[in-house]
CSV table of C-alpha atoms in Angstrom, one decimal:
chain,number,residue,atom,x,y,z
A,10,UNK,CA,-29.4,2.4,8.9
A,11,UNK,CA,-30.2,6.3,9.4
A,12,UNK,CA,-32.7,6.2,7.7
A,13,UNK,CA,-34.6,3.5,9.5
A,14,UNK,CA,-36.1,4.4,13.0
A,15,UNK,CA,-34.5,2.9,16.4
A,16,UNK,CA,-37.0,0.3,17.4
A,17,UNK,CA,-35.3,-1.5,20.0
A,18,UNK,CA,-36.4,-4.9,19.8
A,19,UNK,CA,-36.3,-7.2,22.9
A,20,UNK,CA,-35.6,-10.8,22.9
A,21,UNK,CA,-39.1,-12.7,23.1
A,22,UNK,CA,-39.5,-16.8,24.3
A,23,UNK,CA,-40.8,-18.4,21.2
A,24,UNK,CA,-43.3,-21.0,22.2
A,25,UNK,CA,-43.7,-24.2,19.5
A,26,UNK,CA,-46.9,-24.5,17.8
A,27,UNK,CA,-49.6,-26.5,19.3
A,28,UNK,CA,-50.0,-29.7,17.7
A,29,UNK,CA,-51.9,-32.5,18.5
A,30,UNK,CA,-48.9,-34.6,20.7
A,31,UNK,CA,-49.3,-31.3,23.1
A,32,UNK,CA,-52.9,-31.3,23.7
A,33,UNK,CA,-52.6,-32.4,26.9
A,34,UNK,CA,-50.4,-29.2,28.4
A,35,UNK,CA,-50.2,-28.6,32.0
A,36,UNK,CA,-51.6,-24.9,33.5
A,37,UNK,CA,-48.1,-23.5,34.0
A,38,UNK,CA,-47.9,-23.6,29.9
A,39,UNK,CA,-51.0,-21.2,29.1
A,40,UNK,CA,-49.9,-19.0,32.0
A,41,UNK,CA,-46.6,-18.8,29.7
A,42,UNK,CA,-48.5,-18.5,26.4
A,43,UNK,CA,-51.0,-15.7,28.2
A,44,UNK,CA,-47.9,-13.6,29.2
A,45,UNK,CA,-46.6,-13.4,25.8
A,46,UNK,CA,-46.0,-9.9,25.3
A,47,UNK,CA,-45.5,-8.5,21.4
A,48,UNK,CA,-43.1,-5.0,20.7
A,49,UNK,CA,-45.0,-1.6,19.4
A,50,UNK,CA,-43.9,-1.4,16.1
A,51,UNK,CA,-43.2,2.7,16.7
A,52,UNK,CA,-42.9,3.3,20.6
A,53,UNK,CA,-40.7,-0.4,20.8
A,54,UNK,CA,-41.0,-2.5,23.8
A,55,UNK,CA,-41.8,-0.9,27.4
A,56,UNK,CA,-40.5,2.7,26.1
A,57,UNK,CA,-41.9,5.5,27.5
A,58,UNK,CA,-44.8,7.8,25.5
A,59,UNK,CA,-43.5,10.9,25.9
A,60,UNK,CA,-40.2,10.2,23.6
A,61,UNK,CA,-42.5,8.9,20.6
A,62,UNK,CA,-42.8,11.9,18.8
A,63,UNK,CA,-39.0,13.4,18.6
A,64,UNK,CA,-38.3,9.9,17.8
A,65,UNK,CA,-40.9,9.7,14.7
A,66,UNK,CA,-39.8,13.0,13.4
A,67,UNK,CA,-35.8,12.2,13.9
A,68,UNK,CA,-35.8,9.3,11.6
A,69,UNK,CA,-37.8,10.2,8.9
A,70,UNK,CA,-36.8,11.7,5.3
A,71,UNK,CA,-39.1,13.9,3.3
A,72,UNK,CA,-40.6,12.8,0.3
A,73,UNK,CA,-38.4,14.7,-2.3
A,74,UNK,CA,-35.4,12.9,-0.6
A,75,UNK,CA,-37.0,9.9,-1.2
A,76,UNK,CA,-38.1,10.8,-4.8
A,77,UNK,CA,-33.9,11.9,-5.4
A,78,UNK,CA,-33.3,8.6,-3.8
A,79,UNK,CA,-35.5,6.3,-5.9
A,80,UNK,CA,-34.3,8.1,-9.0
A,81,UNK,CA,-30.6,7.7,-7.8
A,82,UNK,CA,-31.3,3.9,-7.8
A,83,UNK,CA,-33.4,4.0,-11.4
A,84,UNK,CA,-30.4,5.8,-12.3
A,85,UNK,CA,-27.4,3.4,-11.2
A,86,UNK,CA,-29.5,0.4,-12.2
A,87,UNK,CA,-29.5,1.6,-15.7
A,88,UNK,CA,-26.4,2.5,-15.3
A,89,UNK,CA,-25.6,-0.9,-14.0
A,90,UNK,CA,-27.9,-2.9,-17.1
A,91,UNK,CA,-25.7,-0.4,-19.8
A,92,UNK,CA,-22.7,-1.3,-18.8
A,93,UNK,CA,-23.6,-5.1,-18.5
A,94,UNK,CA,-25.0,-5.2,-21.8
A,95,UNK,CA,-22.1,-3.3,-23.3
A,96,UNK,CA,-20.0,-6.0,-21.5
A,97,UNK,CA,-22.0,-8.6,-23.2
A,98,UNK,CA,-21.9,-7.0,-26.6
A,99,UNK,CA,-18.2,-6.6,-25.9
A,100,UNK,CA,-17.7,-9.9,-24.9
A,101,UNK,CA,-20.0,-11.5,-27.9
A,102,UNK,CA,-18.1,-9.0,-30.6
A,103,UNK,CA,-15.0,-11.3,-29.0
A,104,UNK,CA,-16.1,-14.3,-28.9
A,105,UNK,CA,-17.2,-13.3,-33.3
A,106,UNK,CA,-13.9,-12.3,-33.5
A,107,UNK,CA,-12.0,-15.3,-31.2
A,108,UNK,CA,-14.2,-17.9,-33.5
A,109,UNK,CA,-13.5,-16.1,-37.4
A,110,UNK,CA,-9.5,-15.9,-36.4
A,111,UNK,CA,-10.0,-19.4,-35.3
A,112,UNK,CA,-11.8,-20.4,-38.6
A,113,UNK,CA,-9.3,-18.2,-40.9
A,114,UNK,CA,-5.9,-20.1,-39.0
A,115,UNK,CA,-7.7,-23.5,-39.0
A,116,UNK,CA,-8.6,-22.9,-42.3
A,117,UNK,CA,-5.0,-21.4,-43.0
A,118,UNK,CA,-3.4,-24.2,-41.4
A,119,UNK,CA,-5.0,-26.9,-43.5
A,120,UNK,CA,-4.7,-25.1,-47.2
A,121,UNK,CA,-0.8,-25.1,-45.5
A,122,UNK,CA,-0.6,-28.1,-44.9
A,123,UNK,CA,-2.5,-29.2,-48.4
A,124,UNK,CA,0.7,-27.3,-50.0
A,125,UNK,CA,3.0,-28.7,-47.5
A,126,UNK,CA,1.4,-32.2,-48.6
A,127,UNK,CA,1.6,-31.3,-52.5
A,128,UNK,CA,5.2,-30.4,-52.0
A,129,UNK,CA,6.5,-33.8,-50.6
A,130,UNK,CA,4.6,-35.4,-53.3
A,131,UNK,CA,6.6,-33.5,-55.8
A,132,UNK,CA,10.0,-34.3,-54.2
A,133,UNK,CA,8.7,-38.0,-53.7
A,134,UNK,CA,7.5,-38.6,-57.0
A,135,UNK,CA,11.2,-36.4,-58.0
A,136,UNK,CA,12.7,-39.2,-55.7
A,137,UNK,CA,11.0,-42.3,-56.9
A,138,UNK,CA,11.7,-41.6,-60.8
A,139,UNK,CA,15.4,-40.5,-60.0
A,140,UNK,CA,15.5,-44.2,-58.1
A,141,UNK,CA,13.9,-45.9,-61.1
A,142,UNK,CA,16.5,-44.4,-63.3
A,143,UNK,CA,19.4,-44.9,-60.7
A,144,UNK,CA,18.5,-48.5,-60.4
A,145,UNK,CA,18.3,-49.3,-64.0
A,146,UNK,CA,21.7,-47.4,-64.5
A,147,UNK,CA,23.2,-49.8,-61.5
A,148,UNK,CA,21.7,-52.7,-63.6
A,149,UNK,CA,23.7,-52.0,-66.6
A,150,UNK,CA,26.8,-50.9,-64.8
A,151,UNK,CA,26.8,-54.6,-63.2
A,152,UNK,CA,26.4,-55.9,-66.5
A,153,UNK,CA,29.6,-54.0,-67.5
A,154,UNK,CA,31.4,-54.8,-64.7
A,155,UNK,CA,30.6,-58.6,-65.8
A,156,UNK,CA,31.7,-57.9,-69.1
A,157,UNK,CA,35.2,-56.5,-67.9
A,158,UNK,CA,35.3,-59.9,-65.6
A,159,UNK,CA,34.9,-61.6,-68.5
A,160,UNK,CA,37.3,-59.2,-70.9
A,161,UNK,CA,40.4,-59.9,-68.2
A,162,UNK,CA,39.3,-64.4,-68.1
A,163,UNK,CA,39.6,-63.9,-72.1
A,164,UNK,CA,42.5,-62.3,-72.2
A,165,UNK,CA,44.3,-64.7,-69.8
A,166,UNK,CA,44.2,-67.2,-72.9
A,167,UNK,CA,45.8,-65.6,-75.6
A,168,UNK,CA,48.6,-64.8,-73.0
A,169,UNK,CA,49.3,-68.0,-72.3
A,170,UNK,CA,49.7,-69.1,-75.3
A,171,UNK,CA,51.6,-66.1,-76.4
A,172,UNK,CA,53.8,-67.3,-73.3
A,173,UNK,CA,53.7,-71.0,-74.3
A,174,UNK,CA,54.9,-70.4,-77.8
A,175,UNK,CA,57.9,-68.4,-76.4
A,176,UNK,CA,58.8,-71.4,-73.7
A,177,UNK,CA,58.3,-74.0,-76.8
A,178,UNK,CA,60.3,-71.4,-79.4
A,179,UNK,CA,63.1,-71.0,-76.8
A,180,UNK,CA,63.8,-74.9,-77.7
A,181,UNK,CA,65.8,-74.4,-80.9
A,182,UNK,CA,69.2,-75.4,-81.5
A,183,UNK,CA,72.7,-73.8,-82.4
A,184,UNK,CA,71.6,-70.7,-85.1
A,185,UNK,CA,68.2,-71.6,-85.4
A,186,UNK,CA,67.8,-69.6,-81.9
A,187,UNK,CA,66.5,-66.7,-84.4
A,188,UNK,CA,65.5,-63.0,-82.5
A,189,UNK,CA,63.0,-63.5,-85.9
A,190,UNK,CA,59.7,-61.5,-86.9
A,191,UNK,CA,57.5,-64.2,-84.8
A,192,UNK,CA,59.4,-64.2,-81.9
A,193,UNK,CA,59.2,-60.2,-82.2
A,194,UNK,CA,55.4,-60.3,-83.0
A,195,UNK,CA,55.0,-62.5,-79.4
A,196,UNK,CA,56.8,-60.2,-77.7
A,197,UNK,CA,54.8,-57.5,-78.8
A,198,UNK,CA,52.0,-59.4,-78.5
A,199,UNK,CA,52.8,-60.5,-74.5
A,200,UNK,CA,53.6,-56.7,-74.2
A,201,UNK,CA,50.2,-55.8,-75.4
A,202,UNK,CA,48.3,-58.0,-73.3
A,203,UNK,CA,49.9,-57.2,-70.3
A,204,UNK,CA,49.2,-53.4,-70.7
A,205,UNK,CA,45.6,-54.0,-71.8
A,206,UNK,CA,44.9,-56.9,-68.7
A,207,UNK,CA,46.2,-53.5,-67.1
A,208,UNK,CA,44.3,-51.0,-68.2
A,209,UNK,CA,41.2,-53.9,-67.6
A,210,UNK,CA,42.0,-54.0,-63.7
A,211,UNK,CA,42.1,-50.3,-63.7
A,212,UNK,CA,38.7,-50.1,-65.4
A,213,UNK,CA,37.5,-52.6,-62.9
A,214,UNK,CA,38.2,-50.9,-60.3
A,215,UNK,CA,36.6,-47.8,-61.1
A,216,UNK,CA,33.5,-49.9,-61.8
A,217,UNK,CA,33.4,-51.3,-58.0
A,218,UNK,CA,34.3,-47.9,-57.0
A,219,UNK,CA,31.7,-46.2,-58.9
A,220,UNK,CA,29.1,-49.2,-57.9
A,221,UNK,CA,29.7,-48.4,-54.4
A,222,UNK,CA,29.0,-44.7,-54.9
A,223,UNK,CA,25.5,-45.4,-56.9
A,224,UNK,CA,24.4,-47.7,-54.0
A,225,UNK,CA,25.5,-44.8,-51.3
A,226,UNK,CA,23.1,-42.6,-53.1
A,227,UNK,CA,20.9,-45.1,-53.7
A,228,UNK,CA,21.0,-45.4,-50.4
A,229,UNK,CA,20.3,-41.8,-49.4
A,230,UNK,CA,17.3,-41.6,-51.5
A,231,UNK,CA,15.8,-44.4,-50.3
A,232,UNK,CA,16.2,-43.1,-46.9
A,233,UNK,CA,14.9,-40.1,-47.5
A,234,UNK,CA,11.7,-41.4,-49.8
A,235,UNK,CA,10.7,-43.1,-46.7
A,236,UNK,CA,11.0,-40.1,-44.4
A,237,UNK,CA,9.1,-38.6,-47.0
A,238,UNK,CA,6.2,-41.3,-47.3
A,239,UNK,CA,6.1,-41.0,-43.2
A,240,UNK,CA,5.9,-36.9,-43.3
A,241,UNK,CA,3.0,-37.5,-45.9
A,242,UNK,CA,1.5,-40.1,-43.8
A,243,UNK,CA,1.4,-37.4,-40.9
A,244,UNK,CA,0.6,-34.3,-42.8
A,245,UNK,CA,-2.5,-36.3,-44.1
A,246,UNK,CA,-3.5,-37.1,-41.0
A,247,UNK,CA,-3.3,-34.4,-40.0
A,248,UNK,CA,-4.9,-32.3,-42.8
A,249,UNK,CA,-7.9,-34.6,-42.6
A,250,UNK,CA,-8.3,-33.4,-38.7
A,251,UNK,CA,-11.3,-31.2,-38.2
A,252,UNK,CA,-13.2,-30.1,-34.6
A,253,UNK,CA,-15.5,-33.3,-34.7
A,254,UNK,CA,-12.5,-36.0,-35.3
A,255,UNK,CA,-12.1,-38.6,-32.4
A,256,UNK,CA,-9.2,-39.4,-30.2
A,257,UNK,CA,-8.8,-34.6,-29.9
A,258,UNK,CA,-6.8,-34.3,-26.4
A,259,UNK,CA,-5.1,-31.6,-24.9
A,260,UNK,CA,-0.9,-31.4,-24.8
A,261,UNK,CA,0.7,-29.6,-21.9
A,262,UNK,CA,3.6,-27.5,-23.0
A,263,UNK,CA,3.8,-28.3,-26.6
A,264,UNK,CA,3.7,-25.2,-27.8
A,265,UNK,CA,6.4,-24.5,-26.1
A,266,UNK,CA,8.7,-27.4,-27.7
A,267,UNK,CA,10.0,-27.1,-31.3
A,268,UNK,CA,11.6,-30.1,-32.7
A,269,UNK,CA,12.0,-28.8,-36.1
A,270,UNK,CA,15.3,-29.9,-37.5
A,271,UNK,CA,15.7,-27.4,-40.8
A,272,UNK,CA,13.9,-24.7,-42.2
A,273,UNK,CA,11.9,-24.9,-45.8
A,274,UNK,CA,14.6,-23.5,-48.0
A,275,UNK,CA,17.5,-26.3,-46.2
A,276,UNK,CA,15.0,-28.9,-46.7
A,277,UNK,CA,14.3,-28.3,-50.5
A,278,UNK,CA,18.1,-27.5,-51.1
A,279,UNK,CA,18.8,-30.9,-49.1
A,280,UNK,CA,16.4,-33.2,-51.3
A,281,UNK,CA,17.3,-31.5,-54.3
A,282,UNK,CA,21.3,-31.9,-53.0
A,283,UNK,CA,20.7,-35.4,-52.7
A,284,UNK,CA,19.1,-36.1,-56.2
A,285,UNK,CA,21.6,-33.8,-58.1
A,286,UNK,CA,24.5,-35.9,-56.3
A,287,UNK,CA,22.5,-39.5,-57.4
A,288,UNK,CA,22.0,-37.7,-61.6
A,289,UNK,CA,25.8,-36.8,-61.2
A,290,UNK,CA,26.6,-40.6,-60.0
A,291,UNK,CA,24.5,-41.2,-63.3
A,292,UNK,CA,26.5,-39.4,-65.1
A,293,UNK,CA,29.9,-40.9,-64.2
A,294,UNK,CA,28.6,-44.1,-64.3
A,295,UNK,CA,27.1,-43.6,-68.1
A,296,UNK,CA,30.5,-42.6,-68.9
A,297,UNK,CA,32.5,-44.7,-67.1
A,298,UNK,CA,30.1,-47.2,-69.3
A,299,UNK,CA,31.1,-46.0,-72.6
A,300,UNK,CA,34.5,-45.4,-71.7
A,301,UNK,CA,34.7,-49.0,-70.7
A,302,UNK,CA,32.9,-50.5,-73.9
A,303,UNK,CA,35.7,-48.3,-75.6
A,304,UNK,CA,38.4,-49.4,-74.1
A,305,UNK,CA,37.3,-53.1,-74.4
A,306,UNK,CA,36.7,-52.7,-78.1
A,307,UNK,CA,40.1,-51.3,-78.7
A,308,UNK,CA,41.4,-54.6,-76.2
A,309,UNK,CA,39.7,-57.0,-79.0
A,310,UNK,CA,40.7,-55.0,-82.2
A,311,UNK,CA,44.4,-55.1,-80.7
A,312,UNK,CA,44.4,-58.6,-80.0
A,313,UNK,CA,42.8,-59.6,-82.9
A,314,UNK,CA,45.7,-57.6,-84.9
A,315,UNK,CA,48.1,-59.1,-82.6
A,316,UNK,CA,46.6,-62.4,-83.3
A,317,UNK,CA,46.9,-62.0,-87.0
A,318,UNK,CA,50.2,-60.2,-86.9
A,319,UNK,CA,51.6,-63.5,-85.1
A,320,UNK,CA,50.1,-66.5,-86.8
A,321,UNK,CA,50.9,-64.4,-90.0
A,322,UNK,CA,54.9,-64.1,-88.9
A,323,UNK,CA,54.9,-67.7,-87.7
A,324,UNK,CA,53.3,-68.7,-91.1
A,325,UNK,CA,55.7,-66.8,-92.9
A,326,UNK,CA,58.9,-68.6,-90.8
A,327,UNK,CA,57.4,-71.7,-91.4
A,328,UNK,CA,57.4,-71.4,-95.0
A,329,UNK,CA,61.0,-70.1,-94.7
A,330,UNK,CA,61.6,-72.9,-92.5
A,331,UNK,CA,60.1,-75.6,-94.9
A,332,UNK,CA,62.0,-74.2,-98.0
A,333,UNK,CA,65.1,-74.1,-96.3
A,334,UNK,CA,64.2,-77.6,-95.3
A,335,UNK,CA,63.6,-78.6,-98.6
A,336,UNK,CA,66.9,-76.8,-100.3
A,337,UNK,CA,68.8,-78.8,-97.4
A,338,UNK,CA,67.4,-82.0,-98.3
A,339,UNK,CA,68.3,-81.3,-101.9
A,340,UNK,CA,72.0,-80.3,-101.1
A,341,UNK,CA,72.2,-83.5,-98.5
A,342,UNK,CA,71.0,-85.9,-100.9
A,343,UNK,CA,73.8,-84.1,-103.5
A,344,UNK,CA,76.6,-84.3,-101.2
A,345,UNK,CA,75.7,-87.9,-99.9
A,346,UNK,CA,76.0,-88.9,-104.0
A,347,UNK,CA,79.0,-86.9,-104.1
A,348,UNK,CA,81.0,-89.2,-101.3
A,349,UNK,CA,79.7,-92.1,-102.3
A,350,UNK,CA,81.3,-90.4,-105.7
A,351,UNK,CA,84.4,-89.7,-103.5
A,352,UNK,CA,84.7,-93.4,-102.1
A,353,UNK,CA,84.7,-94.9,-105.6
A,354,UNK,CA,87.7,-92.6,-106.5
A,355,UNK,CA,89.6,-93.4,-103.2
A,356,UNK,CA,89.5,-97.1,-104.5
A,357,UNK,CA,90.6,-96.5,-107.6
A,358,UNK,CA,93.7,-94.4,-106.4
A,359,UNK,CA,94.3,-97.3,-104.0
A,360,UNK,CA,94.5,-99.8,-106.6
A,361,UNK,CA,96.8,-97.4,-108.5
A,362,UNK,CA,98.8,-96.5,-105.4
A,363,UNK,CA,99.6,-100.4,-105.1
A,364,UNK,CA,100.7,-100.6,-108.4
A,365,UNK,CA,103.1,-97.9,-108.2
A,366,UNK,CA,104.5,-98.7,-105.0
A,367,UNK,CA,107.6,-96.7,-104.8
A,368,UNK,CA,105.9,-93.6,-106.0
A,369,UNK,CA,103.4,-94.6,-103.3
A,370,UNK,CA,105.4,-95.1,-101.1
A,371,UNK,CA,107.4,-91.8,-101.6
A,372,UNK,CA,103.4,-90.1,-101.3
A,373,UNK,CA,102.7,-91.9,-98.5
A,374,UNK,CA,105.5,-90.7,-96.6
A,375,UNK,CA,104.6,-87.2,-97.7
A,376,UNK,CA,100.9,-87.9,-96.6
A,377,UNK,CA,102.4,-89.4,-93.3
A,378,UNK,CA,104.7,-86.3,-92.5
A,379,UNK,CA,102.2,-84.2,-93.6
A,380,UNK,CA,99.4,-85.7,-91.3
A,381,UNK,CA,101.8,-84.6,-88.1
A,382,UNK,CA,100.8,-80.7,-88.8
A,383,UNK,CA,98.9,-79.3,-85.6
A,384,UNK,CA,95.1,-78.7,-85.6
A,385,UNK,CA,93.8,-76.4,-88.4
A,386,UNK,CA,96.8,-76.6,-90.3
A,387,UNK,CA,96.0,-79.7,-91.1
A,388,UNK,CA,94.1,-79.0,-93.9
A,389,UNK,CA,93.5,-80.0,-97.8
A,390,UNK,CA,95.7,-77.8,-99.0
A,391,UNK,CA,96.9,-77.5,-102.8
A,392,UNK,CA,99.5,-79.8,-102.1
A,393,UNK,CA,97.4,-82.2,-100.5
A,394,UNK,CA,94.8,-82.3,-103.4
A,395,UNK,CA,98.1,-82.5,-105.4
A,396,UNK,CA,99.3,-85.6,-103.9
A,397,UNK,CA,96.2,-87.1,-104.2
A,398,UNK,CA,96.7,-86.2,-107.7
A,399,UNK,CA,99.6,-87.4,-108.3
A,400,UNK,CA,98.8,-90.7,-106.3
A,401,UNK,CA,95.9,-91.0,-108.7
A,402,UNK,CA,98.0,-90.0,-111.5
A,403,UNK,CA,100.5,-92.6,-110.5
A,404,UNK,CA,97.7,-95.4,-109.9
């Protein structure tokens, strides 16, 4: 340093301590020891007298230089502390700052995810009740489906018999093969239950069709009320979190990854798209419902008027039937007495044709040539009923 005066230091043989191992040293040792030489602290080692005093006054400052000196150093070492402790306020105001943003995002975070939390409740419990209600409405739609099962077995009976009734009609002979009012009444009545066992399968079908689309969003929401009960599951965990929680770690790069699939708005308008789709499968069901109670209603009112309409026509015919019976039996039993009328008469001109032979005879050859006339013409004529006259005339 400049400052500091030249002293020129030589290197000096440092001899060990004595101890008590070296007690027993040999001469040549304290020779060593007694020619130990030390440096002057201001002329050095072997320098020569006469340079002392230039030397002393070269390399020596004055006082006020070393007054300036020592105030220079006061002055950069309070410069030095000021700026340290400014560092340290600055870096304590930070570390106020770092730990109430903290606080205020942790704290944000949670009331956040509170809402978050509250929200998926909502939608759940929205969820659950529209599955109660959707599973009670599939409930009664099965039971309507059952009762249109049922509806098309019943109908089957009336149509056979309808059908057997023709078959067995279809039996009558010569004119009584009648297009009559019972035989019309069946065939509306076969034309009736067709179209109805129709309108039945049609029905049906939409029932199955429309039971397929209440399980598809039945299936939707129950997919997405489990997603829903998992997000809660997290979020709660997750909201119950705090700095002294076990199992905290550290995640390289996960800020950086963002496996968010939709934002807030497409996730509401998704869960509510989903339950307005299962109310609007409600809906059509309900009136696929009453439409279907209608419909059978009308089916059993029709047959039942059918029903009437027929037994009432082939009660009707039957009475005909019976009366005409009875008028024929009347007119049989007249015309059987009539030729046994007839016979008695035919014996009495027989006897009278005997007894007046040649008149007879002259009748019978009239009857004989007469009896050689072709097919229809061969009728009782007025000249027939004549000669039988006359014969019973002549008898």
């Amino acid at each position: 340093m400049p400052w500091r005066p030249n002293l020129e230091c030589k290197n000096v043989q440092i001899i060990p301590p004595i101890t008590k191992s070296s007690l027993n040293y040999t001469s040549d040792n304290a020779d060593t020891i007694s020619s130990l030489k030390f440096p002057n602290l201001v002329t050095g080692y072997e320098r020569n007298p006469a340079c002392v005093p230039g030397i002393t006054l070269h390399t020596r400052y004055t006082p006020n230089e070393w007054f300036q000196k020592q105030v220079k150093y006061y002055n950069e070492a309070d410069a030095c502390r000021h700026f340290s402790e400014r560092i340290r306020n600055d870096a304590l105001r930070i570390i106020r700052d770092a730990e109430e943003k903290v606080q205020i995002g942790q704290y944000d975070t949670s009331r956040r995810l509170g809402e978050r939390i509250n929200d998926v409740n909502f939608w759940r419990n929205e969820i659950v009740s529209e599955l109660e209600r959707l599973f009670q409405e599939i409930e009664r739609l099965q039971d309507c489906r059952f009762n249109l099962d049922k509806a098309l077995k019943d109908i089957e009976g009336p149509l056979h018999i309808a059908e057997e009734c023709l078959y067995h009609r279809e039996a009558r002979k010569d004119t009584e093969l009648v297009h009559d009012d019972p035989e019309k009444c069946l065939l509306r009545e076969i034309e009736m239950l067709n179209q109805n066992k129709k309108k039945l399968e049609i029905c049906l079908e939409k029932c199955k069709n429309q039971l397929r689309d209440c399980r598809a969003s039945q299936c939707q929401l129950e997919l997405d009320l489990k997603n829903k009960e998992n997000a809660i599951g997290i979020d709660t965990m997750c909201h119950q979190l705090n700095n002294y929680s076990h199992r905290l770690q550290y995640y390289s790069g996960i800020e950086k990854y963002d496996p968010c699939f939709s934002e807030q708005d497409a996730w509401m308008d998704a869960t509510n798209r989903i339950i307005k789709k299962s109310q609007m499968e409600r809906n059509k069901s309900c009136q696929l419902r009453g439409n279907a109670e209608a419909l059978m209603n009308k089916i059993a009112q029709e047959m039942w008027e059918a029903w009437n309409n027929t037994n009432n026509a082939l009660a009707h015919r039957s009475s005909e039937l019976l009366e005409a019976k009875n008028k024929l039996q009347q007119h049989l039993q007249r015309v059987q007495q009539e030729i046994f009328d007839i016979e008695k008469n035919l014996e009495l001109m027989h006897k009278a044709i005997a007894d007046k032979s040649h008149v007879l005879k002259v009748a019978h050859t009239r009857l004989e040539a007469r009896m050689h006339r072709p097919n229809i013409e061969l009728c009782r004529d007025y000249a027939h009923t004549r000669f039988t006259l006359s014969r019973s005339f002549l008898s």
